[in-house]
Amino acid sequence: MTSSNRRPNRTLGGVHDRFWELCQRQRLFLQRCSSCAQFQWPPEEACEKCGHDRLEWTEVSGRGTLASWCTFVQKYYDALEVPYDTVLVALEEGPLFISNPAGFTNDEARLGDVVEVEFVAASDDAGEFFLPVFARVASQT
Amino acid sequence: MNVAPRARMNRNDEVIVTFPDADRELSNRVSIVGVGNSDFAFDYETARSRKAEPVHNMADQLALTSFERALADSGLTRRDIDAVGFSYFVKDYSAFTPELASDALGLRPRHAEMTMPIMMGVVPQAVAMLARKDVDTFALIYSAPMRSIRRAFGGDTESYGPPSYYYYHPWGWSSQGAHWALKAQRYLSQYGYAERDLGVVATTLRDNAGRSDFAIMQDPITIEDYLSSRYVVKPLHLLDMCLVSDASVCLILKRTEESAGLRTIPVRVSGWGRAETHKEMFKHMVVKALREEYQEAGRQALDMAGLDIAEIRHFEGYDAASIHLINQIEGYGFAAPGEALSMWADGHMKYGGGLGVSTSGGMMSEAYTQGWGQVLEAVRQLRHEAGARQVLDLAASMTSLSTPDGAYPLVFTRGDA
């Protein structure tokens, strides 16, 4: 199967490869510090909070709330037709996650709307992958 | 010649900049005695109309204009300049040395160094060196042909810096403008403002620019013009964003005790502050609007200056975008959270109101100077040389460089006050 959902290239190599490998399971895993228990995203070599380098990939609920959103009207990427929507999701576990809305548009978005991760097939120069996006499960209005 | 690197990268490729902490002993020890700038408007049109690649030494060319004007403004001569800081933005740093840049300006300083291109720590570092009497007269020069070198500020070309500059490409999220757009949407939703309410920043700064001889954008605009300008990253319009322009600014500093008798009224460097977070950037930038950092850095700067915020009647914020300026006005305490836009609409921050804000048009309408134009305008205001845009009887100004995750305010006072 080839995906027509072409995307600008992911950041790959090191800890980033593991994040995308785990996305293949269509479940969301984030790094969690084994010292201070803080979750973080994007992946890092060490804990953002305490600097500890023992980080464990831990599955998260995939749920969160909309913290903000914006719509790209100026074209920055050849691979993407404008306009398109992006969202900032406050995950239940703490980290803020940049993503795209699935099944709703930013015009309908409200601060605090509850959203849940789902995965869509996508591709970039490195090949096929599953991209985490967020669907709305409850609205504030 | 002494060349001292000041910036280094940490393991996350973030630039770590060192400069002196706020220190009451350094307050008012040093003054700005000369300022100059390039021809922002003329150079903007030149860059827009240029067909061929720009000449390789554009930064030197721009700098020569601002430097010679600052020198003439101060009444000093090249022979007096014994230290230079070059805050140059060039495409290829491998061909840049402080020696060559000094030579291009006809200078033979004892001390020359590369300094941060943005107005972050550059003045405090020079103040500390002057106060120690390491040097006597410091020229700080910003020069950046940003439009001519066609920096894109987003998209695939961004591949370094903090993760927010490159990590989110697969979702199509990139660009400096998108940082500001997330802040703006959050702010508008949180405080119940409509998109048009944000337009008061753009219309006011344009009105201010109409009072500045150098400003690139001088024609007045209405809220309707604002709303009909194209979106860059919604909810932000083109007119919410700063310009991208070629610009140079030069500041000449001397110890205050040696500034009397020069041809200008000295403008004293009274205080500075610094607070930043390199962790959990979106939480601090979008959700908390960097409030804790502005509060802390502002407190440091005002404590060092021995001033209360009520004594600051002129504020030059870092208007990379309208919303970023609003966050700073509220963060430093010129307005309560959520109230800056309504205070602005009521006239408080317009010409003749209680607080002069970005009085020469800021980076949104005057020129893109990465914070240097703010200091330039503070000096002109404090000398009472701002003409049609003068804040009456002004004695103290605050400027603010602010990145997405850091606050670096400066406080200046009029030297004869």
XYZ file of C-alpha atoms in Angstrom, chain B:
417
model
C 43.098 42.429 19.071
C 40.920 40.610 21.559
C 38.160 38.439 20.129
C 35.889 36.890 22.709
C 33.158 34.463 21.691
C 30.169 34.809 23.943
C 27.642 32.409 22.605
C 27.900 28.637 22.646
C 25.491 25.859 21.852
C 24.194 23.360 24.407
C 23.394 19.770 23.559
C 19.954 20.713 22.212
C 21.570 23.137 19.776
C 20.207 26.056 21.777
C 22.421 29.082 21.836
C 23.567 29.825 25.348
C 24.448 33.465 25.764
C 26.367 34.784 28.717
C 26.202 38.361 29.918
C 26.356 40.097 33.314
C 23.436 39.740 35.710
C 21.486 42.830 36.729
C 23.731 44.684 39.175
C 22.967 47.963 40.927
C 26.680 48.803 40.867
C 26.469 48.987 37.080
C 23.322 51.119 36.963
C 23.828 54.484 35.223
C 27.594 53.962 34.979
C 27.467 54.038 31.192
C 25.520 56.168 28.734
C 24.632 56.073 25.072
C 26.187 59.183 23.537
C 25.644 58.596 19.837
C 23.100 56.784 17.665
C 22.682 56.261 13.958
C 20.729 54.100 11.566
C 20.677 53.137 7.918
C 18.000 54.394 5.520
C 15.370 51.807 6.354
C 12.792 52.861 3.756
C 15.210 53.469 0.887
C 17.049 50.213 1.534
C 13.761 48.304 1.706
C 12.773 49.494 -1.758
C 16.267 48.788 -3.060
C 16.140 45.206 -1.796
C 12.679 44.681 -3.274
C 13.645 45.973 -6.692
C 17.039 44.268 -6.917
C 17.298 41.850 -9.823
C 20.786 40.458 -9.212
C 22.271 38.827 -6.127
C 23.255 41.430 -3.540
C 26.919 42.312 -3.129
C 28.743 40.060 -0.700
C 29.670 42.780 1.776
C 26.211 44.227 2.236
C 26.447 44.091 6.027
C 29.586 46.250 5.885
C 27.898 48.722 3.560
C 24.810 49.077 5.737
C 26.940 49.403 8.851
C 29.025 52.194 7.381
C 25.939 54.410 7.106
C 24.716 53.854 10.664
C 28.215 54.044 12.131
C 29.142 57.336 10.469
C 25.821 58.850 11.521
C 26.295 57.719 15.118
C 29.810 59.082 15.117
C 28.626 62.454 13.813
C 25.780 62.406 16.337
C 28.222 61.893 19.211
C 30.778 64.417 17.965
C 33.517 61.800 18.445
C 36.031 60.669 15.834
C 37.104 57.242 14.593
C 40.246 57.586 16.709
C 38.070 57.637 19.853
C 36.466 54.254 19.159
C 38.559 51.656 20.949
C 36.009 48.854 21.140
C 33.502 47.502 18.659
C 30.820 44.825 18.895
C 29.608 43.499 15.568
C 26.065 42.159 15.680
C 26.052 41.228 12.019
C 23.745 38.792 10.313
C 25.524 37.443 7.258
C 24.850 34.465 5.059
C 28.359 33.053 5.383
C 30.095 33.532 8.721
C 33.208 31.705 7.529
C 34.208 34.870 5.674
C 33.451 37.144 8.630
C 36.009 38.325 11.163
C 35.873 41.293 13.558
C 39.198 42.426 12.066
C 37.828 42.620 8.538
C 34.627 44.282 9.725
C 36.654 46.862 11.680
C 38.775 47.503 8.626
C 35.682 48.041 6.473
C 34.641 50.850 8.832
C 38.123 52.377 8.941
C 38.596 51.456 12.596
C 41.585 50.190 14.578
C 39.961 49.206 17.896
C 41.797 47.617 20.819
C 38.867 45.279 21.294
C 36.589 43.891 18.593
C 34.215 40.995 18.801
C 31.185 39.335 17.296
C 28.128 39.909 19.443
C 24.596 38.507 19.397
C 22.686 39.705 16.329
C 19.601 40.284 18.459
C 19.489 42.935 21.230
C 20.178 40.335 23.909
C 22.942 41.031 26.407
C 24.886 43.205 23.994
C 24.456 46.440 25.956
C 25.029 44.881 29.428
C 28.252 43.260 28.217
C 29.571 46.552 26.846
C 28.519 48.373 30.027
C 30.497 45.906 32.150
C 33.637 46.350 30.036
C 33.361 50.138 30.099
C 32.711 50.195 33.843
C 35.844 48.072 34.400
C 37.738 50.596 32.252
C 38.876 47.819 29.930
C 37.922 50.178 27.114
C 36.779 53.809 26.853
C 34.397 54.163 23.910
C 32.315 51.269 22.620
C 30.565 51.183 19.247
C 27.861 48.517 19.033
C 26.746 47.877 15.499
C 23.826 45.845 14.240
C 23.810 45.135 10.542
C 21.550 42.628 8.817
C 20.606 42.583 5.135
C 17.730 40.283 6.119
C 15.558 41.029 3.110
C 18.388 40.858 0.592
C 19.542 37.436 1.754
C 15.919 36.239 1.549
C 15.649 34.509 4.884
C 12.435 32.428 4.797
C 11.676 32.149 8.558
C 9.920 28.827 8.062
C 9.360 25.677 6.018
C 11.870 23.020 4.975
C 14.738 25.484 5.086
C 14.586 25.533 8.888
C 16.645 22.599 10.144
C 18.395 23.836 13.282
C 17.750 25.715 16.494
C 15.139 24.750 19.081
C 12.831 21.843 18.146
C 9.949 24.185 17.360
C 11.937 25.432 14.373
C 12.084 22.075 12.621
C 10.453 19.175 14.459
C 6.842 19.593 13.359
C 7.356 19.498 9.589
C 5.236 16.299 9.146
C 2.172 18.151 10.455
C 3.015 21.185 8.333
C 3.692 23.296 11.415
C 6.640 25.609 11.005
C 7.690 29.231 10.888
C 8.196 32.044 13.327
C 4.731 33.313 12.420
C 3.128 30.060 13.574
C 4.579 30.518 17.064
C 2.810 33.852 17.278
C -0.396 32.469 15.723
C -0.765 29.841 18.471
C -0.271 32.556 21.090
C -2.792 34.820 19.397
C -5.525 32.192 19.053
C -5.147 31.197 22.678
C -5.273 34.820 23.828
C -8.298 35.752 21.711
C -10.224 32.649 22.836
C -9.237 32.970 26.461
C -10.208 36.619 26.887
C -13.120 36.734 24.446
C -11.640 39.127 21.912
C -12.588 39.080 18.235
C -9.966 38.938 15.512
C -10.578 42.597 14.635
C -9.740 43.639 18.206
C -6.095 42.731 17.598
C -5.985 45.169 14.672
C -5.536 48.144 16.984
C -1.864 47.192 17.361
C -1.193 47.349 13.618
C -3.168 50.555 13.048
C -1.512 52.336 15.989
C 2.023 51.304 15.082
C 1.374 52.471 11.534
C 0.165 55.810 12.844
C 3.350 56.030 14.923
C 5.480 55.186 11.878
C 3.867 58.081 10.032
C 5.590 60.295 12.602
C 9.053 58.827 11.889
C 11.270 60.002 9.031
C 12.902 56.609 8.606
C 9.896 54.285 8.751
C 9.322 51.916 5.849
C 5.525 51.826 6.145
C 4.151 55.320 6.653
C 0.695 55.255 5.044
C -2.101 55.036 7.620
C -4.215 51.874 7.734
C -7.724 51.205 9.059
C -9.124 48.179 10.850
C -10.760 47.233 7.542
C -7.350 47.341 5.818
C -6.065 45.133 8.603
C -8.872 42.600 8.271
C -8.573 42.464 4.487
C -4.790 41.943 4.527
C -4.003 38.324 3.721
C -3.570 35.732 6.408
C -0.097 34.367 6.949
C -0.966 31.867 9.661
C -4.562 32.387 10.759
C -5.620 34.135 13.007
C -2.685 36.402 12.161
C -2.742 38.646 9.123
C 0.204 40.022 7.196
C -0.292 43.289 9.093
C 0.190 41.483 12.427
C 3.716 40.510 11.440
C 6.953 42.449 11.548
C 8.624 43.528 8.355
C 11.618 41.751 6.896
C 14.037 44.483 5.919
C 17.720 45.316 5.594
C 18.787 47.458 8.507
C 21.733 48.722 10.492
C 21.767 50.525 13.824
C 24.797 51.866 15.694
C 25.013 52.847 19.358
C 28.080 54.543 20.855
C 28.620 54.184 24.598
C 30.913 55.902 27.092
C 31.204 56.027 30.859
C 28.583 58.506 32.082
C 31.222 60.525 33.991
C 32.974 61.146 30.661
C 29.779 61.868 28.720
C 29.218 65.402 29.916
C 30.382 68.009 27.438
C 29.666 65.872 24.384
C 27.165 67.245 21.927
C 24.238 65.020 22.994
C 22.298 64.547 26.213
C 23.576 61.224 27.547
C 21.045 58.443 27.874
C 22.012 56.265 30.797
C 21.815 52.485 30.812
C 19.977 52.156 34.121
C 18.902 48.548 34.305
C 18.477 45.214 32.633
C 16.994 41.829 33.310
C 16.919 38.333 32.013
C 14.574 35.383 32.403
C 14.145 32.498 30.046
C 12.979 28.957 29.772
C 14.381 26.485 27.319
C 12.103 23.742 28.603
C 8.495 22.976 27.687
C 8.484 25.900 25.301
C 4.837 25.698 24.198
C 3.597 25.639 27.771
C 5.504 28.766 28.678
C 5.011 30.547 25.363
C 1.395 29.732 24.474
C -0.370 28.720 27.678
C 1.421 31.007 30.145
C 2.220 33.789 27.653
C 5.732 33.934 29.189
C 4.241 35.888 32.060
C 6.583 34.532 34.736
C 9.638 35.397 32.638
C 8.476 38.961 31.934
C 7.627 39.490 35.594
C 11.024 38.258 36.754
C 13.139 40.000 34.127
C 11.167 43.238 34.521
C 11.613 43.141 38.291
C 15.372 42.704 37.891
C 15.642 45.608 35.457
C 13.490 48.000 37.508
C 15.242 47.059 40.776
C 18.604 47.711 39.179
C 17.375 51.074 37.880
C 15.712 51.928 41.199
C 12.457 52.704 39.411
C 8.826 51.705 39.722
C 7.008 50.569 36.598
C 4.664 53.560 36.959
C 7.678 55.771 36.176
C 8.132 54.112 32.786
C 6.025 56.080 30.318
C 7.577 54.759 27.136
C 7.863 51.080 26.199
C 9.526 49.664 23.110
C 8.479 46.023 22.960
C 9.646 43.296 20.656
C 6.871 43.403 18.063
C 7.851 40.392 15.980
C 4.063 40.114 15.875
C 1.211 42.092 17.403
C 0.346 39.407 19.947
C 3.939 39.135 21.148
C 3.869 42.850 21.945
C 0.572 42.414 23.824
C 2.051 39.558 25.866
C 4.988 41.787 26.845
C 2.819 44.771 27.809
C 0.793 42.534 30.106
C 3.735 40.448 31.274
C 5.829 43.381 32.465
C 2.783 44.807 34.237
C 1.787 47.780 32.081
C -1.648 46.128 31.864
C -3.399 43.288 33.666
C -3.671 39.935 31.846
C -6.260 40.176 29.105
C -6.606 43.945 29.364
C -3.947 45.357 27.047
C -6.160 45.281 23.962
C -9.090 47.034 25.609
C -6.756 49.627 27.179
C -5.237 50.126 23.767
C -8.661 50.570 22.172
C -9.416 53.170 24.860
C -6.380 55.187 23.734
C -3.982 54.479 26.599
C -1.211 53.234 24.291
C -1.829 55.510 21.350
C 0.050 58.750 20.711
C -0.719 61.139 23.575
C -1.944 58.334 25.862
C -0.499 57.288 29.204
C 2.093 54.881 27.788
C 3.981 55.461 24.541
C 4.388 52.063 22.842
C 6.714 51.434 19.902
C 6.492 55.121 19.114
C 8.424 55.083 15.834
C 6.347 52.221 14.440
C 8.319 49.283 15.768
C 9.368 46.340 13.661
C 5.830 46.039 12.292
C 5.979 49.418 10.556
C 9.369 51.138 10.935
C 11.980 48.451 10.199
C 13.062 44.967 11.235
C 16.011 45.504 13.548
C 15.868 42.532 15.947
C 15.413 44.866 18.893
C 18.020 47.503 18.014
C 15.515 50.018 16.669
C 13.798 49.905 20.058
C 16.937 51.171 21.802
C 17.465 53.752 19.084
C 13.956 55.090 19.641
C 14.366 55.066 23.429
C 17.453 57.250 23.020
C 15.665 59.704 20.720
C 12.654 59.862 23.038
C 14.783 60.379 26.147
C 16.767 63.125 24.456
C 13.388 64.701 23.544
C 14.379 64.583 19.886
C 11.419 62.500 18.707
C 9.574 65.415 17.118
C 5.983 64.656 16.120
C 5.951 61.467 18.176
C 7.626 62.778 21.343
C 6.335 61.467 24.675
C 6.232 64.709 26.673
C 8.646 65.208 29.601
C 9.888 61.643 29.311
C 12.574 60.599 31.807
C 12.587 56.770 31.711
C 12.020 54.164 28.989
C 11.957 50.395 28.868
C 12.872 48.321 25.833
C 12.334 44.589 25.561
C 13.937 41.957 23.449
C 11.795 38.868 23.704
C 12.319 35.550 21.968
C 9.512 32.947 22.014
C 10.896 31.743 25.356
C 12.920 34.559 26.899
C 12.637 38.110 28.214
C 15.537 40.603 28.100
C 14.387 44.110 29.067
C 16.574 47.210 29.296
C 15.789 50.409 31.221
C 17.168 53.780 30.108
C 16.967 57.199 31.753
C 17.676 60.721 30.594
C 21.144 61.704 31.762
C 20.429 65.284 32.811
C 17.323 64.372 34.842
